[in-house]
Each structure stands twice: as C-alpha cells, then as structure tokens.
Amino acid sequence: SCSNATRGFSIGGYDGSVEDRIDKFELATLGNAVDFGNLSTAAYVTGAGASPTRAVVIAGLTAAPSTSHNVIQYFTMSTSGDRTGSYGPQVCGITTFGSSGLTLPSGPTEFRGGRGRGIFDSGGTPSATTVIDMIEIASTGDAVDFGDDLFSRQEGNAAFASATRGVMAGGLTPTILSSISYVTIASQGGANDFGNLKIAVARNVGLSNSVRGISGGGTETNAAPQTNVMEFLTIASTGD
C-alpha cells in the first residue's frame, strides 16, 4: 500500500490466487475502497512508495508460495486507469520499468526525500542480501546502489522516513531482529546503527510523520505468534 497527502491505495495481494487489482480510497472520508485499475504484473508481498504524484510498486511474489520477481511498476495517483488505458489515459496506469526489487519508506509522501528519492533495503533474492538500492521516483530506469544495511531484513520490516532520514526496524535474518538502522536520504554509503526495538519482531508495519516513526504488529518468533504492540521513535535522534 501507499499514499499521497489525500489518496491511499491497496495494491495487489493474494486471495487464493495472486491479485493484480489496485483499489483507492480518499483519506479525508470514511467508506469502502473503489477500483482504480490493475497492475501489469500481478503480485503480492510487494514494496510500494510514492511522491506526491506518482506511486511505485516494487518486486514481490508472482505465484504462491515464493516465485519472486524484480519488476518495478508505477502509476499516476491523480486519475484512474490501468496499463491498457481501457478506462483512463494509459499514462495514468501501471507501466513496467527497471529490473530491481525494493522496499520504499512509508509515511507521508510530502516528507519522503526532497528530491523524490526512493530508498529500498535488503531482503531475499532469494538468498539474503544487505544491499540498499535507490531510485528517483520522477524518472524511470533501473535502481542503483546506495550502500548496505547492517542486517539482511527478510520477511518484512517497518520502514519510515522524514525529509532527510530513512529508518528500518525489525525483520528476519533468519532470526527475528530488534535492530533499527537509519540512512541519510540525500547521501550514499549505507546504513548506520540507530538503536533497538523493545521487542524483536518481523513482518511489522511502519508509518510516520515528519517527526515520529511508529512500528506496529508483526510476529515475535518464527513459529508466528502475533503481537499487537506498537513502539515509536523520534526520527531525528538515535536510541532505543
């Protein structure tokens, strides 16, 4: 999922089969989501992020249980339509570009890198990797190297950002992590140690404003007992 300042999107998923559906909802109102369009490549467990105008959908699994791909797709968030342009201009729909998988910071898009830069961190390829890559959201093309994280954060982790700093918390490597790392978005050179979560957790979700980041939910062991604990940190500082 991703959003700009007014509109949120639910992208892909798995419901007995892999979905290509994109739904949208207006953040300022209550009510059900409505159909927006379709991915060009159906996927679930994707990464996603956005600038104020463009959403980027990153990698994921294209078949159960674990067929991964490295395609980057994008769409314009202001109007509806899919890649075929069947009910909207084709430019507003999903388009495939590049060949690298990634996870972008979550949180308010207006604070996510002054130049529209997306930072995406580690994971499985299918082997574990600590590589951090980056893209310029307004352009198209392959991702380029940003540096390395301190750990390989597989199976999902919380990620969020201010205008200057991106933060990654938790994950699986293959043990459950409590580690928090951060990067300076405008620079390259990899991640630095931020501190630790109170609870080691993977598959947690993250959100933020320009000041505070929140990690919530997830699983505490590989046996998958779930937690409803939420923790917060101040993005501009370091510490647990």
Coordinates of C-alpha atoms in Angstrom, one line a residue:
S1 CA 0.0 0.0 0.0
C2 CA 1.0 3.7 -0.4
S3 CA -0.5 7.1 -0.4
N4 CA 0.0 10.8 -1.2
A5 CA -1.5 13.5 1.1
T6 CA -5.1 12.9 0.0
R7 CA -5.5 9.4 -1.5
G8 CA -4.5 5.9 -0.3
F9 CA -4.0 2.7 -2.4
S10 CA -4.2 -1.0 -1.7
I11 CA -2.1 -2.8 -4.4
G12 CA -2.1 -6.5 -5.4
G13 CA -2.4 -9.3 -2.8
Y14 CA -3.3 -12.9 -2.5
D15 CA -6.8 -14.4 -2.1
G16 CA -6.5 -18.0 -3.3
S17 CA -4.7 -16.6 -6.4
V18 CA -2.3 -13.7 -7.0
E19 CA -4.2 -10.4 -7.5
D20 CA -3.4 -7.5 -9.9
R21 CA -6.1 -5.2 -8.5
I22 CA -5.5 -1.6 -7.4
D23 CA -8.1 -0.1 -5.1
K24 CA -8.2 3.5 -3.9
F25 CA -9.8 5.5 -1.0
E26 CA -9.9 9.1 0.0
L27 CA -8.0 9.7 3.3
A28 CA -10.3 12.5 4.5
T29 CA -13.5 10.5 4.3
L30 CA -14.9 7.2 5.6
G31 CA -16.2 4.4 3.3
N32 CA -15.2 1.5 1.2
A33 CA -12.3 1.5 -1.3
V34 CA -13.2 1.6 -5.0
D35 CA -11.5 0.1 -8.1
F36 CA -8.6 2.2 -9.5
G37 CA -7.0 -0.1 -12.1
N38 CA -4.7 -3.1 -12.4
L39 CA -1.0 -4.0 -12.1
S40 CA 0.7 -5.1 -15.3
T41 CA 2.2 -7.9 -13.3
A42 CA 0.0 -9.4 -10.5
A43 CA 2.0 -9.7 -7.3
Y44 CA 1.7 -9.9 -3.5
V45 CA 4.2 -9.1 -0.7
T46 CA 5.3 -6.1 -2.8
G47 CA 7.0 -3.0 -1.7
A48 CA 5.4 0.4 -2.5
G49 CA 6.0 4.1 -2.1
A50 CA 5.2 7.4 -3.6
S51 CA 6.0 11.0 -4.3
P52 CA 3.1 13.4 -4.1
T53 CA 2.0 12.4 -7.7
R54 CA 3.5 9.0 -8.6
A55 CA 3.2 5.6 -6.9
V56 CA 5.9 3.0 -7.4
V57 CA 5.2 -0.8 -6.8
I58 CA 8.3 -2.9 -6.3
A59 CA 9.1 -6.5 -6.8
G60 CA 7.2 -9.1 -4.7
L61 CA 5.9 -12.6 -5.3
T62 CA 4.1 -13.5 -8.5
A63 CA 2.9 -17.1 -7.6
A64 CA 2.4 -19.0 -4.3
P65 CA 4.4 -19.9 -2.4
S66 CA 7.6 -18.0 -3.3
T67 CA 8.1 -17.1 -7.0
S68 CA 9.8 -13.7 -6.8
H69 CA 10.4 -11.1 -9.4
N70 CA 12.3 -7.8 -9.6
V71 CA 10.0 -5.7 -11.8
I72 CA 9.3 -2.0 -10.9
Q73 CA 5.9 -0.6 -11.9
Y74 CA 4.4 2.8 -11.4
F75 CA 1.2 4.7 -11.8
T76 CA 0.0 8.3 -11.5
M77 CA -2.3 8.7 -8.5
S78 CA -4.5 11.6 -9.6
T79 CA -6.6 9.7 -12.2
S80 CA -7.9 6.1 -12.6
G81 CA -6.8 3.8 -15.3
D82 CA -4.8 0.6 -15.9
R83 CA -1.9 -0.2 -18.2
T84 CA -4.1 -0.9 -21.2
G85 CA -5.8 2.5 -20.8
S86 CA -9.2 0.8 -21.0
Y87 CA -10.9 3.3 -18.8
G88 CA -8.4 6.1 -18.4
P89 CA -5.3 7.5 -20.1
Q90 CA -2.6 4.9 -20.4
V91 CA -0.1 7.3 -18.8
C92 CA -2.1 7.1 -15.6
G93 CA -1.9 3.4 -15.4
I94 CA 0.8 0.9 -14.3
T95 CA 3.9 0.8 -16.5
T96 CA 6.8 -1.6 -16.1
F97 CA 10.3 -0.2 -15.9
G98 CA 13.6 -1.3 -14.5
S99 CA 14.7 -4.6 -13.1
S100 CA 15.4 -4.3 -9.4
G101 CA 13.2 -5.2 -6.3
L102 CA 12.9 -2.8 -3.5
T103 CA 11.1 -1.6 -0.4
L104 CA 10.4 2.1 0.0
P105 CA 10.0 4.1 3.2
S106 CA 6.4 4.5 4.3
G107 CA 4.9 7.7 5.8
P108 CA 3.6 11.0 4.5
T109 CA 4.9 11.3 0.9
E110 CA 5.5 15.1 1.2
F111 CA 8.3 14.3 3.7
R112 CA 9.9 11.5 1.8
G113 CA 13.1 12.9 0.3
G114 CA 13.2 16.5 -1.0
R115 CA 14.2 15.3 -4.5
G116 CA 11.8 12.4 -4.7
R117 CA 14.3 9.7 -4.0
G118 CA 13.1 6.2 -3.0
I119 CA 15.4 4.1 -0.8
F120 CA 14.9 0.3 -0.5
D121 CA 16.6 -2.0 1.8
S122 CA 17.9 -5.6 1.8
G123 CA 15.7 -8.7 1.7
G124 CA 15.9 -12.1 -0.1
T125 CA 17.0 -12.6 -3.7
P126 CA 16.1 -15.5 -2.9
S127 CA 19.3 -15.6 -0.8
A128 CA 19.7 -13.0 1.9
T129 CA 21.2 -9.6 1.0
T130 CA 22.1 -6.4 2.8
V131 CA 22.2 -4.3 -0.3
I132 CA 20.3 -0.9 -0.2
D133 CA 19.3 0.5 -3.6
M134 CA 17.7 3.8 -4.7
I135 CA 15.6 5.3 -7.5
E136 CA 14.5 8.8 -8.4
I137 CA 10.7 8.4 -8.3
A138 CA 10.0 11.0 -11.0
S139 CA 12.2 9.1 -13.6
T140 CA 12.2 5.6 -15.0
G141 CA 15.1 3.2 -15.1
D142 CA 16.9 0.6 -13.0
A143 CA 17.8 1.1 -9.4
V144 CA 21.3 2.0 -8.4
D145 CA 23.4 1.0 -5.4
F146 CA 23.0 3.2 -2.2
G147 CA 25.1 1.1 0.2
D148 CA 24.4 -1.7 2.7
D149 CA 22.3 -2.2 5.8
L150 CA 23.8 -3.7 9.0
F151 CA 21.5 -6.8 8.6
S152 CA 19.5 -8.5 5.9
R153 CA 15.9 -7.7 6.8
Q154 CA 13.9 -10.5 5.2
E155 CA 10.2 -11.4 5.6
G156 CA 9.1 -7.7 6.0
N157 CA 10.0 -5.0 8.4
A158 CA 8.8 -1.5 9.4
A159 CA 10.2 1.4 7.4
F160 CA 9.5 5.1 7.6
A161 CA 11.1 8.4 6.8
S162 CA 11.4 12.2 7.4
A163 CA 12.5 14.6 4.6
T164 CA 16.2 13.8 5.4
R165 CA 16.4 10.3 7.1
G166 CA 15.0 6.9 6.4
V167 CA 14.7 4.3 9.2
M168 CA 14.4 0.5 9.1
A169 CA 13.3 -1.6 12.1
G170 CA 13.0 -5.3 12.8
G171 CA 12.9 -8.1 10.2
L172 CA 14.2 -11.6 9.9
T173 CA 17.8 -12.7 9.2
P174 CA 16.9 -15.6 9.7
T175 CA 16.4 -14.9 13.5
I176 CA 13.9 -12.2 14.5
L177 CA 15.6 -8.8 14.7
S178 CA 15.3 -5.9 17.2
S179 CA 17.8 -3.8 15.3
I180 CA 17.0 -0.3 14.0
S181 CA 19.1 1.2 11.2
Y182 CA 19.0 4.6 9.5
V183 CA 20.2 6.2 6.3
T184 CA 20.6 9.8 5.2
I185 CA 18.4 10.0 2.1
A186 CA 20.5 12.7 0.3
S187 CA 23.8 10.8 0.7
Q188 CA 25.0 7.4 -0.3
G189 CA 27.1 5.0 1.8
G190 CA 24.8 2.7 3.6
A191 CA 23.1 2.4 7.0
N192 CA 24.1 3.4 10.5
D193 CA 23.0 2.0 13.8
F194 CA 20.0 3.8 15.4
G195 CA 19.2 1.5 18.3
N196 CA 16.8 -1.3 19.1
L197 CA 13.1 -2.1 19.3
K198 CA 11.8 -3.1 22.7
I199 CA 10.5 -6.3 21.1
A200 CA 12.3 -8.2 18.4
V201 CA 9.8 -8.5 15.6
A202 CA 9.4 -9.3 11.9
R203 CA 6.5 -8.6 9.4
N204 CA 5.9 -5.4 11.4
V205 CA 4.5 -2.3 9.6
G206 CA 5.7 1.3 9.8
L207 CA 4.2 4.7 9.4
S208 CA 5.4 8.2 10.3
N209 CA 5.0 11.9 10.0
S210 CA 8.0 14.3 9.7
V211 CA 9.0 13.8 13.4
R212 CA 7.9 10.4 14.8
G213 CA 8.0 6.9 13.4
I214 CA 5.8 4.0 14.6
S215 CA 6.5 0.2 14.3
G216 CA 3.4 -1.9 14.9
G217 CA 2.3 -5.5 14.9
G218 CA 4.2 -8.4 13.4
T219 CA 5.5 -11.8 14.7
E220 CA 7.9 -12.3 17.6
T221 CA 9.2 -15.8 16.6
N222 CA 9.5 -18.0 13.5
A223 CA 6.6 -20.0 14.9
A224 CA 4.5 -16.9 14.1
P225 CA 2.8 -15.8 17.4
Q226 CA 1.5 -12.4 16.6
T227 CA 1.9 -9.2 18.6
N228 CA -0.3 -6.1 18.8
V229 CA 2.5 -3.9 20.4
M230 CA 3.3 -0.5 18.9
E231 CA 6.5 1.3 19.5
F232 CA 7.7 4.8 18.5
L233 CA 10.9 6.7 18.0
T234 CA 11.9 10.2 17.1
I235 CA 13.4 10.0 13.6
A236 CA 16.0 12.8 14.0
S237 CA 17.5 11.2 17.1
T238 CA 19.1 7.8 17.8
G239 CA 18.4 5.4 20.6
D240 CA 16.0 2.5 21.5

